[in-house]
Coordinates of C-alpha atoms in Angstrom, one line a residue:
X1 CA -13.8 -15.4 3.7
X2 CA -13.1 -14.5 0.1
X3 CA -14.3 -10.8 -0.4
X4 CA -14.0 -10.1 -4.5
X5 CA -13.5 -6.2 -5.1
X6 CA -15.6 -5.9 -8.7
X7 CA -14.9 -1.9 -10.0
X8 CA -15.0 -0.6 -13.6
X9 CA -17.2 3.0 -14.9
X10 CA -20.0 4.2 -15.9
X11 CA -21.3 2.0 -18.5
X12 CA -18.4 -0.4 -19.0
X13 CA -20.6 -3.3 -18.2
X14 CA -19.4 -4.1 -14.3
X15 CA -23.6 -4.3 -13.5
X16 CA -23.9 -7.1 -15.8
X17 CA -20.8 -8.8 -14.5
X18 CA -22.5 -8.5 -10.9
X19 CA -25.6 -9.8 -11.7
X20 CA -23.9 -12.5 -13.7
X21 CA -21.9 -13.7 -10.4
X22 CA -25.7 -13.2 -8.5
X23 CA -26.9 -15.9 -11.1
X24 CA -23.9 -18.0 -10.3
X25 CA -24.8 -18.0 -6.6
X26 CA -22.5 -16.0 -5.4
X27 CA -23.9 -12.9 -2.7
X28 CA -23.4 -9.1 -3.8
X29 CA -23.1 -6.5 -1.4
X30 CA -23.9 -3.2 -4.4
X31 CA -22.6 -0.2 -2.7
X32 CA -24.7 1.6 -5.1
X33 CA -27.8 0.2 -3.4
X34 CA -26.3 0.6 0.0
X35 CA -26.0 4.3 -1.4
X36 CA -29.4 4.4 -2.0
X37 CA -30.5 3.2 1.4
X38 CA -27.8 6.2 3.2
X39 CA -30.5 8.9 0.9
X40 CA -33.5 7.5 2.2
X41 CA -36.2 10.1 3.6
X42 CA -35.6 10.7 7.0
X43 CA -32.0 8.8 7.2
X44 CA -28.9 10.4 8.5
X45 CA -27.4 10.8 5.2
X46 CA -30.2 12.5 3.8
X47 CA -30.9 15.0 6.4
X48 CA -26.9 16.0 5.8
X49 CA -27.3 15.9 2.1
X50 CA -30.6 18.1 2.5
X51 CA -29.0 20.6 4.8
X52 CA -26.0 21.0 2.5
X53 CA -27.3 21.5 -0.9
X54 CA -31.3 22.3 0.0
X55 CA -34.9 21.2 -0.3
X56 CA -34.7 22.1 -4.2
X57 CA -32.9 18.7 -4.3
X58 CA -36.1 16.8 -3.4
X59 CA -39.1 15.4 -5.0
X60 CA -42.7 16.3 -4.1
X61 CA -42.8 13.1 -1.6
X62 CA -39.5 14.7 -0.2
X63 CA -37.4 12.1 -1.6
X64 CA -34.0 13.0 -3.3
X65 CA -34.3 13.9 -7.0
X66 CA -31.0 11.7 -7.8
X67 CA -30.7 12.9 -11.4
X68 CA -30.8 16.4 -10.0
X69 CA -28.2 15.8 -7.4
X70 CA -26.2 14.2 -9.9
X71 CA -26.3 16.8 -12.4
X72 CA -25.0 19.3 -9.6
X73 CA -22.0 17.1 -8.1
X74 CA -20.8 15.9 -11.4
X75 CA -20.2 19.5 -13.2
X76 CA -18.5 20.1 -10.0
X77 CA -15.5 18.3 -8.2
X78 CA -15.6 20.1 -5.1
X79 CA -19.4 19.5 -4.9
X80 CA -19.0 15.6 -5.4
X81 CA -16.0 15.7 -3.4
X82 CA -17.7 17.2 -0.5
X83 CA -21.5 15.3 -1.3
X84 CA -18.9 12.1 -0.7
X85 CA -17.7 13.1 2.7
X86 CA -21.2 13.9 3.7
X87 CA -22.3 10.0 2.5
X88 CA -19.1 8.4 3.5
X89 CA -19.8 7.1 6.9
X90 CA -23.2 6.3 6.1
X91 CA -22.1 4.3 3.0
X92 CA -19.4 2.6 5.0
X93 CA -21.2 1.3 7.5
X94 CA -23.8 -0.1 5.4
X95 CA -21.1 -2.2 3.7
X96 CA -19.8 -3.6 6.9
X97 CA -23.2 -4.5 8.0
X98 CA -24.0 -6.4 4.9
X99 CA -20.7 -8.4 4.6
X100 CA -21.1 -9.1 8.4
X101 CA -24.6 -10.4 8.1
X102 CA -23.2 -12.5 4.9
X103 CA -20.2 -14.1 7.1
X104 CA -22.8 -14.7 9.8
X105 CA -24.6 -17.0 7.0
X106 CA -21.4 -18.8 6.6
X107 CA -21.0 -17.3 3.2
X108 CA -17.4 -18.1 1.9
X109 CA -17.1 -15.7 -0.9
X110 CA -18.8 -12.8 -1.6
X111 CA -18.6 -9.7 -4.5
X112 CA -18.3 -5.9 -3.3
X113 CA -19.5 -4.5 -5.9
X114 CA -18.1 -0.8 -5.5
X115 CA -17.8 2.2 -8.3
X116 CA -15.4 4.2 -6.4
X117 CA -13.2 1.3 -5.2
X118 CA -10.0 2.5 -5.7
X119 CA -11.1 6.2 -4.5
X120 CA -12.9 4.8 -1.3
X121 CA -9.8 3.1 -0.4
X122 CA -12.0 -0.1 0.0
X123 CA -9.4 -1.7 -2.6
X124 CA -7.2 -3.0 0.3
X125 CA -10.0 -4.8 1.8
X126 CA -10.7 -7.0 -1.3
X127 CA -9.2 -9.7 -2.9
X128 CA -8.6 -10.0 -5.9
X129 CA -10.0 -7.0 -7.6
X130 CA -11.6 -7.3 -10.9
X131 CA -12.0 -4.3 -13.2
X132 CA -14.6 -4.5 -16.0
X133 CA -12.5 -2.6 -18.8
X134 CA -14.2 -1.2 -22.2
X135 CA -12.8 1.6 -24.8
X136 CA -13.1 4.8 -23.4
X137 CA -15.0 6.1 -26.9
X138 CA -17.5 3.0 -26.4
X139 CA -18.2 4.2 -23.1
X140 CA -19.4 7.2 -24.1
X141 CA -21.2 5.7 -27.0
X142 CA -22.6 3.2 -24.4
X143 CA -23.9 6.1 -21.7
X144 CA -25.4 8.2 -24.9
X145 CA -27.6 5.3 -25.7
X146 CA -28.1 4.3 -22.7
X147 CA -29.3 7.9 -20.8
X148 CA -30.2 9.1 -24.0
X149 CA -27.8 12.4 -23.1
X150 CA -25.7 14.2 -25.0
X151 CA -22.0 13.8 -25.6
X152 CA -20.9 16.9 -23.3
X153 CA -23.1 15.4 -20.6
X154 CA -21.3 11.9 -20.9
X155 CA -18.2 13.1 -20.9
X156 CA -18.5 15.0 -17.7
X157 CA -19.8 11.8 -16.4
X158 CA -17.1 9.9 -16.7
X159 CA -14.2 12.2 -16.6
X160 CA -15.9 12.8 -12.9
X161 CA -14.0 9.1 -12.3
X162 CA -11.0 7.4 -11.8
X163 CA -10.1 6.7 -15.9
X164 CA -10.9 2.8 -16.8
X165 CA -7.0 2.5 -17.7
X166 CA -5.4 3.7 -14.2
X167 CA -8.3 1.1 -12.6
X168 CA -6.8 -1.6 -15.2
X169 CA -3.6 -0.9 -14.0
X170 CA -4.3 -1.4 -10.6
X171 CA -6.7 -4.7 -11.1
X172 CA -5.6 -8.6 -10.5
X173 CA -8.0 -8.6 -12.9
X174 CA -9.2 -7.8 -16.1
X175 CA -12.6 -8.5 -18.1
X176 CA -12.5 -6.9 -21.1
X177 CA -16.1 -5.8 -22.1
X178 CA -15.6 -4.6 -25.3
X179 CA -17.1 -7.4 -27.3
X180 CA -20.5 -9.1 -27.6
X181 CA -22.5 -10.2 -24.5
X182 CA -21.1 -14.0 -25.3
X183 CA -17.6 -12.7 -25.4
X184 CA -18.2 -11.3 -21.7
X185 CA -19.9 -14.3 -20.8
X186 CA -17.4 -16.5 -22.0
X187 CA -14.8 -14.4 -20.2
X188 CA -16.3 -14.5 -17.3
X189 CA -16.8 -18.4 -16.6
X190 CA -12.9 -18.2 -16.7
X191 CA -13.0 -15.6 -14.0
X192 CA -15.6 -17.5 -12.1
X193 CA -13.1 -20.6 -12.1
X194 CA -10.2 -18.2 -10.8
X195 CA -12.1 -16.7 -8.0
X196 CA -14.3 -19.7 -6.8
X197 CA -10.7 -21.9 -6.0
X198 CA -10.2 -23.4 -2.4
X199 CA -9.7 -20.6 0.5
X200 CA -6.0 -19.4 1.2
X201 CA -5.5 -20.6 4.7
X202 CA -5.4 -16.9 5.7
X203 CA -9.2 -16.4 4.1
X204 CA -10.4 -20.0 5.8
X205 CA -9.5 -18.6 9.1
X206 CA -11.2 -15.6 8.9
X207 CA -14.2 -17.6 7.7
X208 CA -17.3 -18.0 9.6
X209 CA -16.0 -22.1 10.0
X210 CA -12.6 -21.0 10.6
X211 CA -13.6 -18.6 13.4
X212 CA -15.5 -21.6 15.1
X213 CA -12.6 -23.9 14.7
X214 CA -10.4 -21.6 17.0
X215 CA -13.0 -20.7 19.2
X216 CA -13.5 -24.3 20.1
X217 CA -9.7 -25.0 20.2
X218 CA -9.3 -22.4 22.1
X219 CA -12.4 -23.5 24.5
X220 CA -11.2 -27.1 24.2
X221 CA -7.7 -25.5 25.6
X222 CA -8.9 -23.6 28.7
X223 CA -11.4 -26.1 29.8
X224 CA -8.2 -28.8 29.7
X225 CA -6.5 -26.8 31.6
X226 CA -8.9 -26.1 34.1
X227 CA -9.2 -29.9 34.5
X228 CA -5.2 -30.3 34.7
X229 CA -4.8 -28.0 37.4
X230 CA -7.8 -28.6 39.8

């Protein structure tokens, strides 16, 4: 099994690059939804989250007010750092169950779509990584528009992640968002060929059909030898 690391930051286009692969066929397992699911009312996650930072963090139907958590962890690193740790598990385990439940299906590639990536340590789990790369000033252009917020806000946004360069840097791939929609499309049919080659021996095996091959070699094997000796 093929699993794609796809990173970038806030409002460098790495959405739209998911849902692009989505169109293309290919499953996403969104840690961001997978997020969403760990706050849930009445989950673990949320009675930890709730405990830590109080009910004044919840909607009237005693939901989580995300914007308001948000605006409380990301004017403060220890804060996010420590809402992280309290979501880590939670978040984790929801990955593995989805990419299990996609191997099950016989899936041979898949997209993990993860913001914090690199930070999660997930990165070493995922082959190859793609970053989705834009110009740190459009970014904040971008998240202005797109929040309507102000510049201070956006800047405390995304200086609350990994920069978009040091992710570059660490990427086996780059898609470079800084042009017009068809420029990413166009740039992104070339990724789609790169990441949609034949299996590595190493990814076939641990494929759903590749696990089934050496579980029937390896009945095949004892039930020969069972005949050979008796």
């Amino acid at each position: 099994m093929r699993i794609i690391g796809l990173t970038g930051g806030i409002s460098s286009g790495k959405s739209t690059v998911s849902n692009l692969f989505k169109s293309h066929g290919i499953p996403i397992v969104d840690a961001d939804i997978v997020a969403r699911d760990a706050l849930k009312k009445g989950s673990g996650g949320w009675k930890k989250v709730v405990a830590a930072f109080g009910e004044e963090i919840l909607l009237d139907n005693c939901e989580v007010n995300r914007p308001k958590l948000g605006q409380i962890v990301f004017s403060d690193p220890d804060k996010r750092q420590f809402l992280n740790r309290l979501l880590a598990p939670y978040i984790s385990s929801g990955i593995f169950w989805a990419i299990l439940k996609l191997w099950l299906k016989g899936h041979k590639v898949i997209v993990l779509d993860v913001p914090l990536l690199f930070e999660a340590k997930m990165d070493k789990f995922t082959k190859p990584i793609i970053v989705v790369w834009v110009d740190p000033e459009q970014q904040i252009q971008r998240l202005m528009a797109r929040d309507k917020s102000s510049e201070e806000d956006a800047r405390n946004r995304i200086n609350a992640q990994m920069p978009l360069d040091v992710k570059r840097s660490k990427a086996d791939i780059v898609i470079d968002n800084t042009g017009s929609l068809d420029d990413l499309n166009q740039h992104f049919q070339k990724v789609l060929l790169e990441v949609s080659k034949p299996l590595t021996w190493t990814e076939f095996w641990l494929s759903r059909q590749g696990a089934f091959i050496i579980l029937t070699s390896l009945t095949s094997g004892v039930l020969l030898c069972i005949k050979v000796f008796t």
